[in-house]
Coordinates of C-alpha atoms in Angstrom, one line a residue:
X1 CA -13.2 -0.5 75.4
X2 CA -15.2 0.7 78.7
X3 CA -18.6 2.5 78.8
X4 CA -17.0 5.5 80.4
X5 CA -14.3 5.8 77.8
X6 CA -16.9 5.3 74.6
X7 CA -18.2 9.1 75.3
X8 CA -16.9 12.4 74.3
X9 CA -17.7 14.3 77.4
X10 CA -17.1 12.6 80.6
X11 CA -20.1 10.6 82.4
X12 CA -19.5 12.1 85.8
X13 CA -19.6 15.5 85.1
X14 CA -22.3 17.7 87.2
X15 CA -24.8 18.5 84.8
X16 CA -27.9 20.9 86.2
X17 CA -31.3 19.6 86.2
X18 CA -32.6 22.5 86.5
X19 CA -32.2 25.7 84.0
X20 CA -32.2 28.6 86.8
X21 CA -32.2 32.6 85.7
X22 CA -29.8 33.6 88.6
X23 CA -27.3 30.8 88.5
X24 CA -24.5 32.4 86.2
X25 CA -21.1 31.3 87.5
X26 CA -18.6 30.7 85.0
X27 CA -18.7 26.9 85.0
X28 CA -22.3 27.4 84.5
X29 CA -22.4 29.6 81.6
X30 CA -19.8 27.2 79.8
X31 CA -21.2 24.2 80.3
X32 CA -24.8 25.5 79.4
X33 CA -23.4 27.4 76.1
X34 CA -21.4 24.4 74.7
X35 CA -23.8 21.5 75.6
X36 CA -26.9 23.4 74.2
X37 CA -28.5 21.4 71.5
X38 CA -30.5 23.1 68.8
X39 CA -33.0 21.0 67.6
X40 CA -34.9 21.7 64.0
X41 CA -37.6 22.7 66.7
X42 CA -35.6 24.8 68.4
X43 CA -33.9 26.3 64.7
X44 CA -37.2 27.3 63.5
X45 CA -37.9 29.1 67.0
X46 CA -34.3 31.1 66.8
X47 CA -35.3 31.9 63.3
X48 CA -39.0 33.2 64.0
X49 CA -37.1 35.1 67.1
X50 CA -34.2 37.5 65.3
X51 CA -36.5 37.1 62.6
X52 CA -38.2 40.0 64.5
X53 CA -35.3 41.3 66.8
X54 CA -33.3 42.1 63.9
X55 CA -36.2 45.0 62.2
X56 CA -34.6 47.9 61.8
X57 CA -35.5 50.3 64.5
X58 CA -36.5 53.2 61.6
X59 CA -39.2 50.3 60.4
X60 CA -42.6 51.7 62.1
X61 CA -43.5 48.0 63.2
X62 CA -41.1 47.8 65.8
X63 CA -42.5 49.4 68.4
X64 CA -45.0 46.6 67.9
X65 CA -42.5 43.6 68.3
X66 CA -41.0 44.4 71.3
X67 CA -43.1 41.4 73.4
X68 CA -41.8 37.7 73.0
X69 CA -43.9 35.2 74.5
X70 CA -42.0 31.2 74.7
X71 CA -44.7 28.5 76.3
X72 CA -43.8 25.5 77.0
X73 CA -44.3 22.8 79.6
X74 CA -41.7 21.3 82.1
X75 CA -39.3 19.8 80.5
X76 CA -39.9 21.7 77.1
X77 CA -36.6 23.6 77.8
X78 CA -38.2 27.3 77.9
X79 CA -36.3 28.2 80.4
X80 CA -33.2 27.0 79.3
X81 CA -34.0 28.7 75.6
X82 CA -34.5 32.0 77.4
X83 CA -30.9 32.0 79.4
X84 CA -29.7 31.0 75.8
X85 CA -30.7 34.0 74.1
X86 CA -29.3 36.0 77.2
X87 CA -26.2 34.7 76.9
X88 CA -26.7 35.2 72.7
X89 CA -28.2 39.1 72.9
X90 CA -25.7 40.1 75.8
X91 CA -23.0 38.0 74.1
X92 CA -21.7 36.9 77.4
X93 CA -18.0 35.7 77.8
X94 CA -17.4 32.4 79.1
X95 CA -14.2 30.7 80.5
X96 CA -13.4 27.3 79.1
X97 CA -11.9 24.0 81.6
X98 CA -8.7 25.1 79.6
X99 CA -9.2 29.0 80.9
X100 CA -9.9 30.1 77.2
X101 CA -12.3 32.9 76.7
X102 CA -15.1 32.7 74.3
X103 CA -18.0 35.3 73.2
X104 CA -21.2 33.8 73.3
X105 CA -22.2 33.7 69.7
X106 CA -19.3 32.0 68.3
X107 CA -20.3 28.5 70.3
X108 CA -23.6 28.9 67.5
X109 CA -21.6 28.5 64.4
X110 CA -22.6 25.7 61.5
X111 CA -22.4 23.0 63.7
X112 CA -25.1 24.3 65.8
X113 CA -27.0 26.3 63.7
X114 CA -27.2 25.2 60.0
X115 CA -28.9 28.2 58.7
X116 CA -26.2 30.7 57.5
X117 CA -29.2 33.3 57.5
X118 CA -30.2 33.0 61.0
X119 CA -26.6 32.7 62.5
X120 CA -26.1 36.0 59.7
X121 CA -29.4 37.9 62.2
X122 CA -27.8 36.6 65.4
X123 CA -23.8 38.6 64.4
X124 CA -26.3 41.2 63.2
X125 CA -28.0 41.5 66.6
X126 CA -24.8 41.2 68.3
X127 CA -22.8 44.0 66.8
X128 CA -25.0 46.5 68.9
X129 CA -24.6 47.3 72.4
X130 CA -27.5 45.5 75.0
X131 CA -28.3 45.3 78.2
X132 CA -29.9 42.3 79.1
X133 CA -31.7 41.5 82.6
X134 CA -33.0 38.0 83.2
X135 CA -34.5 37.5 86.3
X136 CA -37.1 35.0 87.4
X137 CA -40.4 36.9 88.4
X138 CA -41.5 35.2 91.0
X139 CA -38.6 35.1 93.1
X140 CA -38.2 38.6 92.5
X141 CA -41.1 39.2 94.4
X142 CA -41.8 41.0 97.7
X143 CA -43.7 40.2 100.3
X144 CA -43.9 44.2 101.0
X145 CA -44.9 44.7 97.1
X146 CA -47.7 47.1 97.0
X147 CA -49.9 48.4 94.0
X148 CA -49.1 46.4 91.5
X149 CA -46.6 43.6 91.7
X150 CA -45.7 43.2 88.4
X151 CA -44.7 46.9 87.7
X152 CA -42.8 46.6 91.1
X153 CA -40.7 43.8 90.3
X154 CA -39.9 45.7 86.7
X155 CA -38.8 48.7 88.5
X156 CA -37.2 46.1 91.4
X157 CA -34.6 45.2 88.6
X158 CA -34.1 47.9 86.5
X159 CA -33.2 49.8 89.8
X160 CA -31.1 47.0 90.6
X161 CA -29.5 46.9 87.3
X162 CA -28.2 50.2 87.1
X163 CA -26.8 50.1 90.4
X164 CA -29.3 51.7 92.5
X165 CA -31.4 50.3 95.8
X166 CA -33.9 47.6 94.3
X167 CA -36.1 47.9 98.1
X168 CA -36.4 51.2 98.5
X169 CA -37.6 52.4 94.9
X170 CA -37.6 56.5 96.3
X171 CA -34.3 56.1 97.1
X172 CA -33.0 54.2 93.6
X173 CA -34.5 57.5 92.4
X174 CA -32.9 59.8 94.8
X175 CA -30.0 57.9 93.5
X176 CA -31.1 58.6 90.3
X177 CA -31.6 62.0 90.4
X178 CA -28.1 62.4 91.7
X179 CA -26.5 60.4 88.8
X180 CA -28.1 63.0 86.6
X181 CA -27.1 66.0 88.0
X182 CA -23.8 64.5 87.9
X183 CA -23.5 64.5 91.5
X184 CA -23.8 60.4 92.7
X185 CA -20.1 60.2 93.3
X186 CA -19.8 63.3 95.6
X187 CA -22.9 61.8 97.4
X188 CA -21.0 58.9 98.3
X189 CA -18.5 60.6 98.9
X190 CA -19.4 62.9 101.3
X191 CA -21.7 60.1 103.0
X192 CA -18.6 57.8 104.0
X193 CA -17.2 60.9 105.0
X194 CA -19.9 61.8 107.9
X195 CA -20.7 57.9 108.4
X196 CA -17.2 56.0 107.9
X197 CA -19.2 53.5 105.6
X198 CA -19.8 53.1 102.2
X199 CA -23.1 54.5 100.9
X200 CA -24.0 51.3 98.8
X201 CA -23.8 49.0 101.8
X202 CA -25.7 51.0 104.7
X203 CA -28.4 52.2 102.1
X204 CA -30.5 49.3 103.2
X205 CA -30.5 51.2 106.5
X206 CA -31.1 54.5 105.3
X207 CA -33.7 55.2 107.8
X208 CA -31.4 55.1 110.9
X209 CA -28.8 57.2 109.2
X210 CA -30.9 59.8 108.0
X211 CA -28.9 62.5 109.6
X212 CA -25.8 61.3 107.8
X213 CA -28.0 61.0 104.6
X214 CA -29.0 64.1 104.7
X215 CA -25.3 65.4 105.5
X216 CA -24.3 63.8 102.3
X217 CA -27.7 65.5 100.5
X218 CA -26.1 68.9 101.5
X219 CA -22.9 68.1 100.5
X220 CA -23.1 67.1 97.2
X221 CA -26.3 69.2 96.1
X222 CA -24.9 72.0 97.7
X223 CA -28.2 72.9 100.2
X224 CA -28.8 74.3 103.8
X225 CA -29.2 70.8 106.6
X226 CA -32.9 72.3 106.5
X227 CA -33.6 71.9 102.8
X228 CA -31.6 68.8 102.6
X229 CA -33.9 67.6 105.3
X230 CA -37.5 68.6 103.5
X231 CA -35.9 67.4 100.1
X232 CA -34.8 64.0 101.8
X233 CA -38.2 63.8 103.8
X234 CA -40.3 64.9 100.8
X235 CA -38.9 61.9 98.6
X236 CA -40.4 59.5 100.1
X237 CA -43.8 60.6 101.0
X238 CA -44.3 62.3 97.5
X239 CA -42.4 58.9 95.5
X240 CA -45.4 57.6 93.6
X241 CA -44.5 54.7 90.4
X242 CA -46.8 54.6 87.2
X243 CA -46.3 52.2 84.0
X244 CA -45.6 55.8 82.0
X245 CA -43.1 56.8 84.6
X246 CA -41.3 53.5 84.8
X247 CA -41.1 53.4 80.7
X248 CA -39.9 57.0 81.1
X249 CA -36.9 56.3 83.4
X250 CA -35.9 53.5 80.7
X251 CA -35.6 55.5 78.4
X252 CA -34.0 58.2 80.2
X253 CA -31.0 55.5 80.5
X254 CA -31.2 54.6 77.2
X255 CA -30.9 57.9 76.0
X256 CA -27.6 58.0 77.5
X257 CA -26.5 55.1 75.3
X258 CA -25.6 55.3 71.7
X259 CA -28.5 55.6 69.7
X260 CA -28.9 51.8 68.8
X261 CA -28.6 50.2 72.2
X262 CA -31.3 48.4 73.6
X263 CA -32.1 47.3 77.0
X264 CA -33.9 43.9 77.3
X265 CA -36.5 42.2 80.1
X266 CA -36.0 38.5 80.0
X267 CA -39.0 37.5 82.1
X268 CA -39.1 33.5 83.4
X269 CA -42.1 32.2 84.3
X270 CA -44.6 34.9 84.5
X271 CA -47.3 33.3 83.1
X272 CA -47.6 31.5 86.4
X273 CA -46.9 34.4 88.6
X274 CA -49.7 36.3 86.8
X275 CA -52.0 33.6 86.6
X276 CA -55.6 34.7 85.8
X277 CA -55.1 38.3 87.7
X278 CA -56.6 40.7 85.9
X279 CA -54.7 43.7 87.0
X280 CA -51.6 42.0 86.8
X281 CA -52.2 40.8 83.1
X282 CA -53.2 44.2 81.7
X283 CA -49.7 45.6 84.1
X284 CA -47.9 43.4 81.3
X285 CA -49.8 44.7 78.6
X286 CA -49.6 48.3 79.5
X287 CA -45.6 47.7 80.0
X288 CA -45.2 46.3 76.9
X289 CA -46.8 48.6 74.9
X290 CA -45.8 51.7 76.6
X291 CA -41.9 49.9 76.3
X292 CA -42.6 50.0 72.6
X293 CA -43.8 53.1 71.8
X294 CA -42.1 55.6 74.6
X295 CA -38.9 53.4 73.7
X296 CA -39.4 53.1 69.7
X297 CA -38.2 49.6 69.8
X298 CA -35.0 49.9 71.7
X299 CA -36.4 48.2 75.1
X300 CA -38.2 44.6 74.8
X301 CA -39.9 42.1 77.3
X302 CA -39.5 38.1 76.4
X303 CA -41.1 36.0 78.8
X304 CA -41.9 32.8 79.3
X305 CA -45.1 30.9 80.7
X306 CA -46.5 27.1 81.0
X307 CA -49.5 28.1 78.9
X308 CA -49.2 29.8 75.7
X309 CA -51.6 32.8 75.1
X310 CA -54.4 31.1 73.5
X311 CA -54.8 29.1 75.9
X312 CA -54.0 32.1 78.6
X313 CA -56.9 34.0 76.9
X314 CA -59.2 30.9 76.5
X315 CA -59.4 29.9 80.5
X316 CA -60.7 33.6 81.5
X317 CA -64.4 34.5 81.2
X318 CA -65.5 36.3 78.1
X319 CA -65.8 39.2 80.0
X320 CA -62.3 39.2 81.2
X321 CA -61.1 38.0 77.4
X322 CA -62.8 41.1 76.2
X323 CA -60.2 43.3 78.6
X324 CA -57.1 41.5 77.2
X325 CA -58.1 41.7 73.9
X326 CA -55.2 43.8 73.2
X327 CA -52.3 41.4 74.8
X328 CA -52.1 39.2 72.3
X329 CA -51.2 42.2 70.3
X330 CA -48.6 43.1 72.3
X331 CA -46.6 39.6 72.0
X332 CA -46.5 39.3 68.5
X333 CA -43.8 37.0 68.5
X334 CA -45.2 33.5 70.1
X335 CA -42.6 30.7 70.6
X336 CA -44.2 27.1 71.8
X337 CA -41.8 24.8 72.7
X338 CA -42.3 20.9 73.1
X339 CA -40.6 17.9 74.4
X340 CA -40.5 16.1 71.0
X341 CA -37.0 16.4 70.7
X342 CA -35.5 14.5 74.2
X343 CA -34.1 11.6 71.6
X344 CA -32.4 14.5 70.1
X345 CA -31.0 16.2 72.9
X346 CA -29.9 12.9 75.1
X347 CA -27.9 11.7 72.0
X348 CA -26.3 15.1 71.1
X349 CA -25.5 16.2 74.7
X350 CA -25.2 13.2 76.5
X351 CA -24.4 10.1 74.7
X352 CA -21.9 11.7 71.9
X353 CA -19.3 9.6 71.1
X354 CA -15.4 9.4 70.3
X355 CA -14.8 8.8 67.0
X356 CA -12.6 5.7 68.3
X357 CA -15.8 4.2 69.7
X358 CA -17.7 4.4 66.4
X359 CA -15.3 2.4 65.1
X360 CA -15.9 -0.1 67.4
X361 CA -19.2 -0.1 67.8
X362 CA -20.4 -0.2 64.3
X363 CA -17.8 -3.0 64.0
X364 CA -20.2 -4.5 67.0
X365 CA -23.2 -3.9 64.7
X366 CA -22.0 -5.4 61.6
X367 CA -21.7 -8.6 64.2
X368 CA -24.2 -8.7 66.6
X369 CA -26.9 -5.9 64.8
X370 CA -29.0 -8.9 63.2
X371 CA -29.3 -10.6 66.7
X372 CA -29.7 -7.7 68.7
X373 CA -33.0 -6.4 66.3
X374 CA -34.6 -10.0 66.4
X375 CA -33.7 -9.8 70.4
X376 CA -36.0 -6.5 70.7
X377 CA -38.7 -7.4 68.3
X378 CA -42.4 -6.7 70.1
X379 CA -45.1 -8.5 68.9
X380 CA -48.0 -6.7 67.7
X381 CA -50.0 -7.1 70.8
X382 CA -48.9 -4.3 72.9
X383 CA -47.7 -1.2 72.0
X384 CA -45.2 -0.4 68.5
X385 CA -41.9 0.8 70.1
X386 CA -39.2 2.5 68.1
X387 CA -35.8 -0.3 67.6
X388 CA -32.9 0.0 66.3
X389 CA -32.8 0.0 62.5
X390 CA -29.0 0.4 61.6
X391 CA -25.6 0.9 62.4
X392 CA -26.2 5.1 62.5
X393 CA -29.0 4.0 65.4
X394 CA -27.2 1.8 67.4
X395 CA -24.2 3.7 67.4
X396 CA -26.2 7.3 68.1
X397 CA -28.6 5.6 71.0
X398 CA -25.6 3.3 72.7
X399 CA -25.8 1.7 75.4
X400 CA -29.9 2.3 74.9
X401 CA -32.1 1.4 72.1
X402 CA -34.3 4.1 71.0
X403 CA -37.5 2.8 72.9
X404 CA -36.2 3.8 76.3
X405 CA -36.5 7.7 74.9
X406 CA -40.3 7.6 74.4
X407 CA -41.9 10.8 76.0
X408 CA -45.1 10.7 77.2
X409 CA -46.0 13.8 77.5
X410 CA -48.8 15.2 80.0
X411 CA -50.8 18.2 80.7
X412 CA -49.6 19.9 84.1
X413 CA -52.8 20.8 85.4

């Protein structure tokens, strides 16, 4: 039997080095739903996480438990484990090599997930509607971000989510002012109407169509070109964005949705984009605790960041830990991955085999196995390497021998 014929998944198959937040084509989303490997590590870590998600929103800690904070060096797989639980929370559809559809949350049964009681919290914190938004922070970013960046990007995509401009944040509320009077859709309307375009793809531009803008403005709110032209004028000069403002427009939308939907941040990398900034850091804070309590548990941030918050808290001065006393507070629910698993994950994703080529090569074993152990025997000079010590070993870590997974792992400095 050849190599390429002893694996259940084909060896030249594209497989991404690189977990990215945007990336969510549909060959994508398969492939990163039905290779994912959950580890023990990673078991305890869903566990801790619906563990929280799942309190009931009448319990009076939730408000409390709406920050998630995963650490994790490169390579740990944070990023990865965040897109996972967007797939899981959103339960996002995927489409199969055969074209088969399949919900997101039934590629975690036993054979994934052992624990009955954490796959029980994850169909529990399916069966309610959620809007998810996973974006990575930094690249979210704008050059022409003013105030506070954080709170900018936050608004950025929560604009962009439900539809409205995500560069001109007076406009996404223009647009959002319209929406709630019921009037968006005669906007539009009446804007291709005077322009010949479709409002959505000139609003970029909306400075050099004013006079068609404002048309529209009269149109569908029913006002003189004069007041149309103060109100459209006035939106912009007057437009000012607070954390209490911001929390307030979420839950405006949620209040729209039944009563048990939430609407979830899924933050990558921020620990990085923050840094040590203190205005930025307490932004986060201030979010997630105004999330919490203006939202009563129904909107959460999870992020993700190199460091962990100990060790976030512990590089600042004592007189900038003082002021962010409170965020660790706010992320009660700390997830630290490690890369103690890549044995694990190389043999489950990549080097699973046929059931054919078990046979074979444990009949290989029975043969060869004595020869093969003496063959990789080190001597006790340099350093103690992991061998093979049975048939289970040598069929799991074929063609390798368990050595060539040792991870030495590094501080990123």
């Amino acid at each position: 039997m050849k190599i390429k014929h002893l694996f259940f998944k084909p060896l030249d198959r594209p497989i991404n080095g690189v977990v990215k937040a945007d990336q969510d084509d549909e060959v994508t989303v398969f492939q990163e739903l039905d290779e994912y490997v959950v580890t023990n590590e990673l078991e305890r870590h869903f566990r801790a996480f619906f563990d929280s998600y799942t309190t009931a929103l009448s319990d009076p800690s939730i408000s409390n438990r709406v920050g998630v904070w995963i650490s994790g060096f490169f390579g740990s797989g944070k990023s990865h484990f965040l897109k996972i639980l967007s797939y899981i929370l959103a339960n996002r559809s995927s489409i199969n090599h055969e074209g088969q559809s399949k919900q997101a949350v039934d590629y975690f049964d036993e054979h994934k997930i052992h624990d009955a009681m954490i796959r029980a919290d994850i169909d529990k914190a399916v069966s309610t509607s959620t809007d998810v938004i996973l974006f990575n922070i930094d690249s979210k970013a704008s050059v022409s971000d003013g105030g506070n960046k954080v709170l900018d990007v936050f608004l950025r995509v929560f604009n962009e989510h439900q539809g409205y401009s995500g560069d001109d944040p007076h406009v996404a509320h223009m647009e959002r002012y319209l929406t709630q009077k019921g009037k968006y859709q005669a906007f539009k309307d009446a804007y291709k109407e005077a322009s010949g375009s479709e409002w959505c793809n000139e609003r970029d531009a909306y400075a050099l169509n004013q006079d068609e803008v404002e048309c529209a403005l009269s149109v569908a709110l029913d006002l003189s070109a004069e007041a149309a032209n103060k109100w459209f004028e006035a939106s912009e000069q007057k437009f000012a964005v607070s954390v209490e403002k911001f929390c307030g427009w979420v839950k405006e939308y949620l209040d729209t949705q039944p009563a048990d939907h939430r609407l979830l941040f899924l933050v990558d990398e921020v620990g990085q984009f923050i840094g040590s900034d203190t205005t930025l850091m307490l932004t986060l804070q201030t979010i997630t605790e105004n999330l919490g309590t203006i939202c009563q548990g129904r909107a959460w941030i999870i992020v993700t960041s190199q460091a962990d918050m100990d060790a976030v808290l512990g590089e600042l001065t004592s007189t900038k830990a003082n002021d962010f006393s409170k965020i660790a507070g706010r992320f009660k629910t700390r997830l630290s991955l490690s890369s103690s698993n890549t044995d694990e994950v190389i043999q489950r994703r990549l080097l699973s085999k046929t059931p054919e080529a078990e046979v074979e090569l444990r009949a290989v074993y029975a043969e060869k196995g004595d020869i093969l152990k003496n063959q990789l025997t080190f001597d006790r000079s340099g350093p103690t390497l992991k061998n093979i010590d049975g048939p289970d070993s040598f069929v799991v870590n074929y063609p390798f021998a368990p050595f060539h997974f040792v991870y030495t792992h590094t501080k990123e400095r």
